[in-house]
């Protein structure tokens, strides 16, 4: 099972929450912009996953994504990039 997930432009954290609920040892990082982060933080806390899901603030085209992820999840963003 995966241990580390990067959810690129994961916004309100729906997918990261679902993945962490499915995989109890998974930790997730969500890369997104500040407004999206503010929208997602309450969802993470409500799910009781504040210790397993964190945000990386930044622009997906400019911010270093980091490394050592088992899964990188890209959803609803590739269609808008040239």
Short mmCIF file of C-alpha atoms in Angstrom, two decimals:
data_model
loop_
_atom_site.label_atom_id
_atom_site.label_comp_id
_atom_site.label_asym_id
_atom_site.label_seq_id
_atom_site.Cartn_x
_atom_site.Cartn_y
_atom_site.Cartn_z
CA UNK A 1 0.00 0.00 0.00
CA UNK A 2 1.13 3.58 -0.62
CA UNK A 3 2.76 5.51 2.20
CA UNK A 4 3.08 9.01 0.69
CA UNK A 5 0.74 10.82 -1.68
CA UNK A 6 1.11 14.15 -3.43
CA UNK A 7 -2.24 15.59 -4.48
CA UNK A 8 -1.47 18.33 -7.00
CA UNK A 9 -4.05 21.13 -6.95
CA UNK A 10 -6.05 19.04 -4.47
CA UNK A 11 -7.95 22.06 -3.16
CA UNK A 12 -10.62 21.03 -0.69
CA UNK A 13 -8.84 17.74 0.01
CA UNK A 14 -11.68 15.39 -0.95
CA UNK A 15 -9.42 12.90 -2.69
CA UNK A 16 -6.64 13.05 -0.11
CA UNK A 17 -9.19 12.44 2.64
CA UNK A 18 -10.66 9.47 0.76
CA UNK A 19 -7.22 7.97 0.08
CA UNK A 20 -6.16 8.39 3.73
CA UNK A 21 -9.38 6.79 4.93
CA UNK A 22 -8.75 3.84 2.61
CA UNK A 23 -5.05 3.47 3.53
CA UNK A 24 -4.47 3.94 7.28
CA UNK A 25 -0.68 4.41 6.95
CA UNK A 26 -0.87 6.96 4.13
CA UNK A 27 0.27 10.55 4.59
CA UNK A 28 -0.71 13.13 1.99
CA UNK A 29 0.65 16.48 0.88
CA UNK A 30 -1.62 18.74 -1.12
CA UNK A 31 0.03 21.35 -3.35
CA UNK A 32 -2.28 24.29 -3.97
CA UNK A 33 -2.83 28.03 -3.83
CA UNK A 34 -3.62 29.89 -0.56
CA UNK A 35 -7.37 30.30 -1.16
CA UNK A 36 -7.78 26.60 -1.88
CA UNK A 37 -5.85 25.75 1.25
CA UNK A 38 -8.17 27.83 3.41
CA UNK A 39 -11.15 26.02 1.92
CA UNK A 40 -9.66 22.59 2.57
CA UNK A 41 -8.32 22.91 6.11
CA UNK A 42 -11.75 22.60 7.79
CA UNK A 43 -12.52 19.47 5.75
CA UNK A 44 -9.29 17.82 6.87
CA UNK A 45 -9.92 18.68 10.51
CA UNK A 46 -13.51 17.47 10.30
CA UNK A 47 -12.27 14.13 8.94
CA UNK A 48 -9.79 13.89 11.84
CA UNK A 49 -6.82 13.70 9.48
CA UNK A 50 -4.90 16.82 10.44
CA UNK A 51 -1.94 14.69 11.49
CA UNK A 52 -1.77 12.90 8.12
CA UNK A 53 -2.66 15.54 5.53
CA UNK A 54 -0.75 18.79 5.08
CA UNK A 55 -0.61 21.52 2.47
CA UNK A 56 2.27 22.82 0.42
CA UNK A 57 1.41 26.38 -0.55
CA UNK A 58 2.35 27.28 -4.08
CA UNK A 59 1.71 27.27 -7.79
CA UNK A 60 2.02 23.85 -9.42
CA UNK A 61 4.06 25.32 -12.27
CA UNK A 62 6.55 27.13 -10.03
CA UNK A 63 6.75 25.33 -6.69
CA UNK A 64 9.07 22.40 -6.01
CA UNK A 65 6.84 19.35 -5.59
CA UNK A 66 9.32 17.54 -3.38
CA UNK A 67 10.10 13.85 -3.79
CA UNK A 68 9.76 10.35 -2.36
CA UNK A 69 6.07 10.03 -3.14
CA UNK A 70 4.55 6.64 -3.92
CA UNK A 71 1.64 8.29 -5.74
CA UNK A 72 1.23 11.67 -7.44
CA UNK A 73 -2.42 12.43 -8.07
CA UNK A 74 -3.34 14.88 -10.85
CA UNK A 75 -7.04 15.53 -11.26
CA UNK A 76 -8.91 18.32 -13.04
CA UNK A 77 -5.81 20.31 -13.92
CA UNK A 78 -4.16 18.82 -16.97
CA UNK A 79 -7.00 19.84 -19.30
CA UNK A 80 -6.31 23.52 -18.67
CA UNK A 81 -2.56 23.46 -19.27
CA UNK A 82 -1.00 24.09 -22.67
#
